[in-house]
Short mmCIF file of N, CA and C and ligand atoms in Angstrom, two decimals:
data_model
loop_
_atom_site.label_atom_id
_atom_site.label_comp_id
_atom_site.label_asym_id
_atom_site.label_seq_id
_atom_site.Cartn_x
_atom_site.Cartn_y
_atom_site.Cartn_z
N UNK A 25 11.68 10.38 -10.98
CA UNK A 25 13.02 9.78 -10.91
C UNK A 25 13.19 8.74 -12.00
N UNK A 26 14.21 8.92 -12.82
CA UNK A 26 14.32 8.11 -14.03
C UNK A 26 14.62 6.64 -13.74
N UNK A 27 15.27 6.33 -12.60
CA UNK A 27 15.58 4.93 -12.33
C UNK A 27 14.52 4.26 -11.45
N UNK A 28 13.38 4.91 -11.28
CA UNK A 28 12.30 4.34 -10.46
C UNK A 28 11.28 3.69 -11.38
N UNK A 29 11.03 2.41 -11.16
CA UNK A 29 10.14 1.65 -12.06
C UNK A 29 8.71 2.20 -12.03
N UNK A 30 8.26 2.68 -10.88
CA UNK A 30 6.90 3.21 -10.82
C UNK A 30 6.82 4.59 -11.49
N UNK A 31 7.88 5.39 -11.40
CA UNK A 31 7.91 6.65 -12.15
C UNK A 31 7.88 6.36 -13.66
N UNK A 32 8.52 5.27 -14.06
CA UNK A 32 8.52 4.90 -15.48
C UNK A 32 7.13 4.47 -15.92
N UNK A 33 6.41 3.79 -15.03
CA UNK A 33 5.01 3.43 -15.35
C UNK A 33 4.15 4.69 -15.44
N UNK A 34 4.34 5.62 -14.49
CA UNK A 34 3.60 6.89 -14.51
C UNK A 34 3.86 7.64 -15.81
N UNK A 35 5.11 7.61 -16.27
CA UNK A 35 5.49 8.32 -17.51
C UNK A 35 5.06 7.56 -18.76
N UNK A 36 4.52 6.35 -18.58
CA UNK A 36 4.07 5.56 -19.74
C UNK A 36 5.21 4.87 -20.46
N UNK A 37 6.39 4.81 -19.83
CA UNK A 37 7.55 4.17 -20.47
C UNK A 37 7.54 2.65 -20.29
N UNK A 38 6.78 2.20 -19.29
CA UNK A 38 6.64 0.76 -19.03
C UNK A 38 5.15 0.48 -18.97
N UNK A 39 4.68 -0.60 -19.63
CA UNK A 39 3.24 -0.87 -19.63
C UNK A 39 2.74 -1.33 -18.27
N UNK A 40 1.45 -1.11 -18.04
CA UNK A 40 0.82 -1.63 -16.82
C UNK A 40 -0.63 -1.90 -17.13
N UNK A 41 -1.26 -2.69 -16.25
CA UNK A 41 -2.70 -2.90 -16.34
C UNK A 41 -3.38 -1.76 -15.58
N UNK A 42 -3.47 -0.61 -16.29
CA UNK A 42 -3.92 0.62 -15.63
C UNK A 42 -5.41 0.56 -15.30
N UNK A 43 -5.74 1.06 -14.12
CA UNK A 43 -7.12 1.09 -13.65
C UNK A 43 -7.65 2.51 -13.60
N UNK A 44 -6.84 3.43 -13.09
CA UNK A 44 -7.32 4.81 -12.89
C UNK A 44 -6.12 5.74 -12.81
N UNK A 45 -6.31 6.96 -13.33
CA UNK A 45 -5.32 7.99 -13.03
C UNK A 45 -5.97 9.37 -13.08
N UNK A 46 -5.46 10.27 -12.28
CA UNK A 46 -5.79 11.70 -12.41
C UNK A 46 -4.48 12.46 -12.21
N UNK A 47 -4.55 13.75 -11.90
CA UNK A 47 -3.33 14.56 -11.81
C UNK A 47 -2.42 14.10 -10.66
N UNK A 48 -3.03 13.49 -9.64
CA UNK A 48 -2.31 13.21 -8.39
C UNK A 48 -1.93 11.75 -8.20
N UNK A 49 -2.81 10.84 -8.63
CA UNK A 49 -2.64 9.42 -8.28
C UNK A 49 -2.81 8.51 -9.49
N UNK A 50 -2.25 7.31 -9.34
CA UNK A 50 -2.36 6.29 -10.39
C UNK A 50 -2.62 4.95 -9.72
N UNK A 51 -3.44 4.12 -10.37
CA UNK A 51 -3.70 2.77 -9.85
C UNK A 51 -3.56 1.76 -10.99
N UNK A 52 -2.87 0.65 -10.71
CA UNK A 52 -2.73 -0.42 -11.70
C UNK A 52 -2.60 -1.74 -10.97
N UNK A 53 -2.80 -2.83 -11.72
CA UNK A 53 -2.71 -4.16 -11.11
C UNK A 53 -1.28 -4.49 -10.72
N UNK A 54 -1.11 -5.11 -9.54
CA UNK A 54 0.20 -5.64 -9.16
C UNK A 54 0.54 -6.80 -10.11
N UNK A 55 1.75 -6.76 -10.64
CA UNK A 55 2.18 -7.74 -11.65
C UNK A 55 2.33 -9.15 -11.04
N UNK A 56 2.52 -9.22 -9.73
CA UNK A 56 2.61 -10.52 -9.05
C UNK A 56 1.55 -10.56 -7.94
N UNK A 57 0.28 -10.70 -8.34
CA UNK A 57 -0.80 -10.58 -7.36
C UNK A 57 -0.82 -11.69 -6.32
N UNK A 58 -1.20 -11.33 -5.09
CA UNK A 58 -1.39 -12.35 -4.07
C UNK A 58 -2.85 -12.79 -4.02
N UNK A 59 -3.73 -12.03 -4.66
CA UNK A 59 -5.12 -12.47 -4.87
C UNK A 59 -5.62 -11.79 -6.13
N UNK A 60 -6.71 -12.31 -6.72
CA UNK A 60 -7.29 -11.67 -7.91
C UNK A 60 -7.73 -10.26 -7.57
N UNK A 61 -7.29 -9.29 -8.37
CA UNK A 61 -7.67 -7.90 -8.12
C UNK A 61 -6.67 -7.14 -7.27
N UNK A 62 -5.60 -7.79 -6.85
CA UNK A 62 -4.53 -7.11 -6.10
C UNK A 62 -4.00 -5.97 -6.95
N UNK A 63 -4.10 -4.76 -6.42
CA UNK A 63 -3.69 -3.58 -7.19
C UNK A 63 -2.87 -2.65 -6.31
N UNK A 64 -2.22 -1.72 -6.97
CA UNK A 64 -1.39 -0.74 -6.28
C UNK A 64 -1.91 0.66 -6.56
N UNK A 65 -1.92 1.51 -5.55
CA UNK A 65 -2.28 2.91 -5.72
C UNK A 65 -1.07 3.74 -5.32
N UNK A 66 -0.68 4.70 -6.17
CA UNK A 66 0.50 5.49 -5.85
C UNK A 66 0.33 6.96 -6.20
N UNK A 67 1.05 7.81 -5.44
CA UNK A 67 1.07 9.22 -5.80
C UNK A 67 1.96 9.40 -7.02
N UNK A 68 1.61 10.33 -7.89
CA UNK A 68 2.42 10.54 -9.10
C UNK A 68 3.75 11.21 -8.77
N UNK A 69 3.78 12.00 -7.71
CA UNK A 69 5.03 12.62 -7.30
C UNK A 69 5.88 11.58 -6.58
N UNK A 70 7.14 11.47 -6.99
CA UNK A 70 8.01 10.46 -6.38
C UNK A 70 8.34 10.78 -4.92
N UNK A 71 8.10 9.82 -4.05
CA UNK A 71 8.68 9.85 -2.70
C UNK A 71 9.11 8.42 -2.42
N UNK A 72 10.21 8.27 -1.71
CA UNK A 72 10.80 6.95 -1.53
C UNK A 72 9.88 6.01 -0.74
N UNK A 73 9.25 6.58 0.28
CA UNK A 73 8.35 5.78 1.11
C UNK A 73 7.37 6.70 1.83
N UNK A 74 6.50 6.10 2.62
CA UNK A 74 5.41 6.84 3.27
C UNK A 74 5.91 8.03 4.08
N UNK A 75 7.13 7.92 4.64
CA UNK A 75 7.66 9.02 5.47
C UNK A 75 7.88 10.28 4.64
N UNK A 76 8.14 10.11 3.36
CA UNK A 76 8.43 11.26 2.50
C UNK A 76 7.22 11.77 1.75
N UNK A 77 6.07 11.15 1.99
CA UNK A 77 4.84 11.54 1.29
C UNK A 77 4.33 12.88 1.83
N UNK A 78 4.07 13.82 0.93
CA UNK A 78 3.57 15.13 1.37
C UNK A 78 2.20 14.97 2.02
N UNK A 79 1.97 15.75 3.08
CA UNK A 79 0.71 15.69 3.83
C UNK A 79 -0.51 15.78 2.89
N UNK A 80 -0.42 16.65 1.90
CA UNK A 80 -1.55 16.88 1.00
C UNK A 80 -1.84 15.68 0.10
N UNK A 81 -0.88 14.76 -0.01
CA UNK A 81 -1.09 13.60 -0.88
C UNK A 81 -1.70 12.41 -0.16
N UNK A 82 -1.75 12.51 1.15
CA UNK A 82 -2.24 11.37 1.94
C UNK A 82 -3.72 11.10 1.68
N UNK A 83 -4.52 12.15 1.73
CA UNK A 83 -5.97 11.97 1.56
C UNK A 83 -6.33 11.41 0.18
N UNK A 84 -5.81 12.01 -0.93
CA UNK A 84 -6.15 11.45 -2.23
C UNK A 84 -5.72 9.99 -2.40
N UNK A 85 -4.54 9.67 -1.84
CA UNK A 85 -4.01 8.31 -1.97
C UNK A 85 -4.91 7.29 -1.24
N UNK A 86 -5.21 7.58 0.01
CA UNK A 86 -5.98 6.60 0.79
C UNK A 86 -7.47 6.62 0.45
N UNK A 87 -7.93 7.78 -0.02
CA UNK A 87 -9.32 7.85 -0.47
C UNK A 87 -9.52 6.93 -1.67
N UNK A 88 -8.60 7.02 -2.63
CA UNK A 88 -8.70 6.16 -3.81
C UNK A 88 -8.49 4.69 -3.44
N UNK A 89 -7.54 4.43 -2.55
CA UNK A 89 -7.28 3.04 -2.13
C UNK A 89 -8.54 2.43 -1.51
N UNK A 90 -9.21 3.20 -0.67
CA UNK A 90 -10.43 2.68 -0.04
C UNK A 90 -11.52 2.42 -1.07
N UNK A 91 -11.71 3.38 -2.00
CA UNK A 91 -12.75 3.20 -3.02
C UNK A 91 -12.44 1.99 -3.90
N UNK A 92 -11.18 1.87 -4.33
CA UNK A 92 -10.81 0.76 -5.20
C UNK A 92 -10.87 -0.57 -4.46
N UNK A 93 -10.58 -0.53 -3.16
CA UNK A 93 -10.71 -1.75 -2.36
C UNK A 93 -12.12 -2.29 -2.41
N UNK A 94 -13.08 -1.38 -2.27
CA UNK A 94 -14.48 -1.83 -2.27
C UNK A 94 -14.90 -2.32 -3.65
N UNK A 95 -14.45 -1.59 -4.69
CA UNK A 95 -14.80 -2.01 -6.06
C UNK A 95 -14.16 -3.37 -6.38
N UNK A 96 -12.87 -3.50 -6.03
CA UNK A 96 -12.17 -4.76 -6.32
C UNK A 96 -12.81 -5.91 -5.56
N UNK A 97 -13.21 -5.64 -4.33
CA UNK A 97 -13.92 -6.67 -3.54
C UNK A 97 -15.19 -7.09 -4.27
N UNK A 98 -15.97 -6.09 -4.71
CA UNK A 98 -17.26 -6.39 -5.35
C UNK A 98 -17.07 -7.16 -6.64
N UNK A 99 -16.14 -6.70 -7.49
CA UNK A 99 -16.07 -7.33 -8.82
C UNK A 99 -15.38 -8.70 -8.79
N UNK A 100 -14.59 -8.96 -7.74
CA UNK A 100 -13.95 -10.29 -7.66
C UNK A 100 -14.78 -11.25 -6.80
N UNK A 101 -15.81 -10.73 -6.16
CA UNK A 101 -16.62 -11.58 -5.29
C UNK A 101 -15.93 -11.89 -3.97
N UNK A 102 -14.92 -11.06 -3.63
CA UNK A 102 -14.23 -11.25 -2.35
C UNK A 102 -15.12 -10.77 -1.21
N UNK A 103 -14.66 -11.02 0.00
CA UNK A 103 -15.49 -10.69 1.18
C UNK A 103 -14.93 -9.52 1.98
N UNK A 104 -13.76 -9.06 1.60
CA UNK A 104 -13.13 -7.95 2.31
C UNK A 104 -11.87 -7.56 1.56
N UNK A 105 -11.10 -6.66 2.14
CA UNK A 105 -9.82 -6.32 1.50
C UNK A 105 -8.85 -5.77 2.55
N UNK A 106 -7.57 -5.91 2.25
CA UNK A 106 -6.50 -5.29 3.04
C UNK A 106 -5.95 -4.09 2.29
N UNK A 107 -5.67 -3.02 3.04
CA UNK A 107 -4.84 -1.92 2.52
C UNK A 107 -3.52 -2.04 3.26
N UNK A 108 -2.44 -2.20 2.54
CA UNK A 108 -1.14 -2.43 3.18
C UNK A 108 -0.09 -1.50 2.59
N UNK A 109 0.70 -0.89 3.47
CA UNK A 109 1.85 -0.10 3.03
C UNK A 109 3.09 -0.71 3.68
N UNK A 110 4.05 -1.12 2.88
CA UNK A 110 5.32 -1.58 3.40
C UNK A 110 6.27 -0.39 3.41
N UNK A 111 6.69 0.04 4.59
CA UNK A 111 7.58 1.20 4.70
C UNK A 111 8.97 0.73 5.13
N UNK A 112 9.91 0.74 4.20
CA UNK A 112 11.27 0.30 4.50
C UNK A 112 11.47 -1.16 4.14
N UNK A 113 12.70 -1.51 3.79
CA UNK A 113 12.96 -2.89 3.35
C UNK A 113 12.70 -3.90 4.46
N UNK A 114 12.94 -3.50 5.73
CA UNK A 114 12.66 -4.43 6.84
C UNK A 114 11.18 -4.78 6.90
N UNK A 115 10.35 -3.88 6.39
CA UNK A 115 8.89 -4.11 6.39
C UNK A 115 8.43 -4.75 5.08
N UNK A 116 9.38 -5.11 4.22
CA UNK A 116 9.03 -5.80 2.98
C UNK A 116 8.94 -4.90 1.77
N UNK A 117 9.31 -3.61 1.92
CA UNK A 117 9.26 -2.72 0.75
C UNK A 117 10.35 -3.10 -0.24
N UNK A 118 9.95 -3.29 -1.49
CA UNK A 118 10.92 -3.65 -2.54
C UNK A 118 11.00 -2.59 -3.62
N UNK A 119 9.91 -1.85 -3.81
CA UNK A 119 9.92 -0.75 -4.78
C UNK A 119 9.85 0.55 -3.99
N UNK A 120 10.86 1.38 -4.18
CA UNK A 120 10.99 2.57 -3.32
C UNK A 120 10.36 3.80 -3.94
N UNK A 121 9.08 3.65 -4.23
CA UNK A 121 8.17 4.75 -4.61
C UNK A 121 6.90 4.43 -3.83
N UNK A 122 6.52 5.34 -2.94
CA UNK A 122 5.38 5.11 -2.04
C UNK A 122 4.18 4.49 -2.78
N UNK A 123 3.61 3.44 -2.21
CA UNK A 123 2.43 2.83 -2.80
C UNK A 123 1.63 2.09 -1.74
N UNK A 124 0.34 1.98 -2.01
CA UNK A 124 -0.57 1.23 -1.14
C UNK A 124 -1.00 -0.03 -1.89
N UNK A 125 -0.88 -1.18 -1.22
CA UNK A 125 -1.41 -2.42 -1.79
C UNK A 125 -2.89 -2.52 -1.44
N UNK A 126 -3.71 -2.85 -2.43
CA UNK A 126 -5.13 -3.11 -2.20
C UNK A 126 -5.35 -4.59 -2.54
N UNK A 127 -5.69 -5.38 -1.53
CA UNK A 127 -5.71 -6.83 -1.71
C UNK A 127 -7.08 -7.39 -1.33
N UNK A 128 -7.87 -7.78 -2.33
CA UNK A 128 -9.16 -8.41 -2.02
C UNK A 128 -8.95 -9.70 -1.22
N UNK A 129 -9.78 -9.92 -0.22
CA UNK A 129 -9.62 -11.08 0.67
C UNK A 129 -10.92 -11.86 0.82
N UNK A 130 -10.77 -13.15 1.01
CA UNK A 130 -11.91 -14.01 1.31
C UNK A 130 -11.50 -14.99 2.39
N UNK A 131 -12.48 -15.42 3.16
CA UNK A 131 -12.20 -16.41 4.20
C UNK A 131 -11.59 -17.65 3.56
N UNK A 132 -10.54 -18.15 4.18
CA UNK A 132 -9.90 -19.38 3.68
C UNK A 132 -9.11 -19.19 2.40
N UNK A 133 -8.71 -17.94 2.09
CA UNK A 133 -7.94 -17.72 0.85
C UNK A 133 -6.47 -18.09 0.99
N UNK A 134 -6.08 -18.53 2.17
CA UNK A 134 -4.72 -19.04 2.35
C UNK A 134 -3.71 -17.99 2.74
N UNK A 135 -4.10 -16.70 2.70
CA UNK A 135 -3.16 -15.66 3.13
C UNK A 135 -3.18 -15.61 4.65
N UNK A 136 -2.01 -15.68 5.24
CA UNK A 136 -1.92 -15.78 6.70
C UNK A 136 -1.69 -14.42 7.33
N UNK A 137 -2.26 -14.23 8.49
CA UNK A 137 -1.96 -13.01 9.24
C UNK A 137 -0.66 -13.20 10.02
N UNK A 138 -0.09 -12.08 10.49
CA UNK A 138 1.19 -12.16 11.17
C UNK A 138 1.09 -12.93 12.48
N UNK A 139 2.17 -13.64 12.84
CA UNK A 139 2.18 -14.31 14.14
C UNK A 139 2.25 -13.27 15.26
N UNK A 140 1.71 -13.63 16.42
CA UNK A 140 1.70 -12.70 17.57
C UNK A 140 2.93 -12.93 18.44
N UNK A 141 3.31 -11.89 19.18
CA UNK A 141 4.39 -12.05 20.16
C UNK A 141 3.85 -11.71 21.55
N UNK A 142 4.56 -12.16 22.57
CA UNK A 142 4.18 -11.85 23.94
C UNK A 142 4.91 -10.58 24.39
N UNK A 143 4.19 -9.61 24.92
CA UNK A 143 4.80 -8.42 25.50
C UNK A 143 4.15 -8.18 26.86
N UNK A 144 4.99 -7.95 27.87
CA UNK A 144 4.46 -7.79 29.23
C UNK A 144 3.64 -6.51 29.33
N UNK A 145 2.73 -6.48 30.30
CA UNK A 145 1.89 -5.30 30.53
C UNK A 145 2.77 -4.07 30.79
N UNK A 146 3.84 -4.28 31.58
CA UNK A 146 4.75 -3.18 31.92
C UNK A 146 5.37 -2.59 30.64
N UNK A 147 5.82 -3.48 29.76
CA UNK A 147 6.46 -3.01 28.53
C UNK A 147 5.44 -2.35 27.60
N UNK A 148 4.23 -2.89 27.57
CA UNK A 148 3.16 -2.30 26.74
C UNK A 148 2.93 -0.85 27.17
N UNK A 149 2.93 -0.65 28.51
CA UNK A 149 2.71 0.69 29.06
C UNK A 149 3.82 1.64 28.59
N UNK A 150 5.06 1.18 28.73
CA UNK A 150 6.21 2.00 28.31
C UNK A 150 6.17 2.30 26.81
N UNK A 151 5.87 1.27 26.02
CA UNK A 151 5.85 1.47 24.56
C UNK A 151 4.78 2.50 24.18
N UNK A 152 3.60 2.38 24.78
CA UNK A 152 2.51 3.32 24.48
C UNK A 152 2.93 4.74 24.83
N UNK A 153 3.55 4.90 26.00
CA UNK A 153 4.00 6.24 26.44
C UNK A 153 5.08 6.79 25.52
N UNK A 154 6.04 5.93 25.16
CA UNK A 154 7.14 6.38 24.30
C UNK A 154 6.64 6.81 22.93
N UNK A 155 5.71 6.03 22.37
CA UNK A 155 5.17 6.37 21.05
C UNK A 155 4.38 7.67 21.15
N UNK A 156 3.58 7.78 22.20
CA UNK A 156 2.78 9.00 22.38
C UNK A 156 3.68 10.23 22.49
N UNK A 157 4.77 10.12 23.24
CA UNK A 157 5.62 11.30 23.40
C UNK A 157 6.46 11.58 22.15
N UNK A 158 6.66 10.58 21.32
CA UNK A 158 7.38 10.77 20.06
C UNK A 158 6.56 11.52 19.01
N UNK A 159 5.25 11.62 19.25
CA UNK A 159 4.35 12.28 18.28
C UNK A 159 4.65 13.76 18.13
N UNK A 160 5.09 14.39 19.25
CA UNK A 160 5.23 15.86 19.23
C UNK A 160 6.66 16.33 19.44
P1 AMP B 217 6.52 -3.64 -2.00
O1 AMP B 217 7.13 -4.92 -1.52
O2 AMP B 217 5.51 -3.08 -1.05
O3 AMP B 217 7.57 -2.62 -2.40
O4 AMP B 217 5.68 -4.02 -3.29
C1 AMP B 217 6.10 -3.81 -4.58
C2 AMP B 217 5.08 -4.48 -5.48
O5 AMP B 217 5.26 -3.98 -6.79
C3 AMP B 217 5.22 -6.01 -5.55
O6 AMP B 217 4.01 -6.60 -5.10
C4 AMP B 217 5.47 -6.27 -7.05
O7 AMP B 217 4.80 -7.40 -7.51
C5 AMP B 217 4.94 -5.00 -7.67
N1 AMP B 217 5.57 -4.67 -8.95
C6 AMP B 217 6.89 -4.59 -9.22
N2 AMP B 217 7.08 -4.24 -10.51
C7 AMP B 217 5.85 -4.05 -11.04
C8 AMP B 217 5.38 -3.68 -12.34
N3 AMP B 217 6.22 -3.41 -13.34
N4 AMP B 217 4.04 -3.61 -12.54
C9 AMP B 217 3.19 -3.88 -11.53
N5 AMP B 217 3.57 -4.23 -10.29
C10 AMP B 217 4.89 -4.33 -10.05
ZN1 ZN B 218 9.19 6.96 -8.44
#
């Protein structure tokens, strides 16, 4: 897609701090990192978000994200990493070409986890059932 910034990076029309590419996937540093080594992994075929990602592209995408997470952790001296996908603007997605964030993490790095909410046992039961029945 010509108006997609990540498609433009894939096409080499916009520079990036490229880490890896093959026929299916590309990885480069996030331009506004939340930690050293924060990188993005994306499928080369354009899909707006995770819902539109072809089944066959899931394994290569997450396989590379996991491998790069471990490498980025090792080379930055971090203690762990997050793999994060923002699906939809309500979830914080700003670039509408499916991508996985790989974020090296260390204890006390200042990145906060999400606040918790209270949900009753009754509602938890209903939510679990509703999600389970929505699967098929
Ligand atoms: P998201 O909010 O999940 O859509 O994340 C989009 C990410 O893309 C943000 O973390 C941006 O910093 C990053 N980003 C946007 N433009 C570029 C670019 N030209 N090169 C590298 N990363 C970018
Ligand atoms: Zn795209």
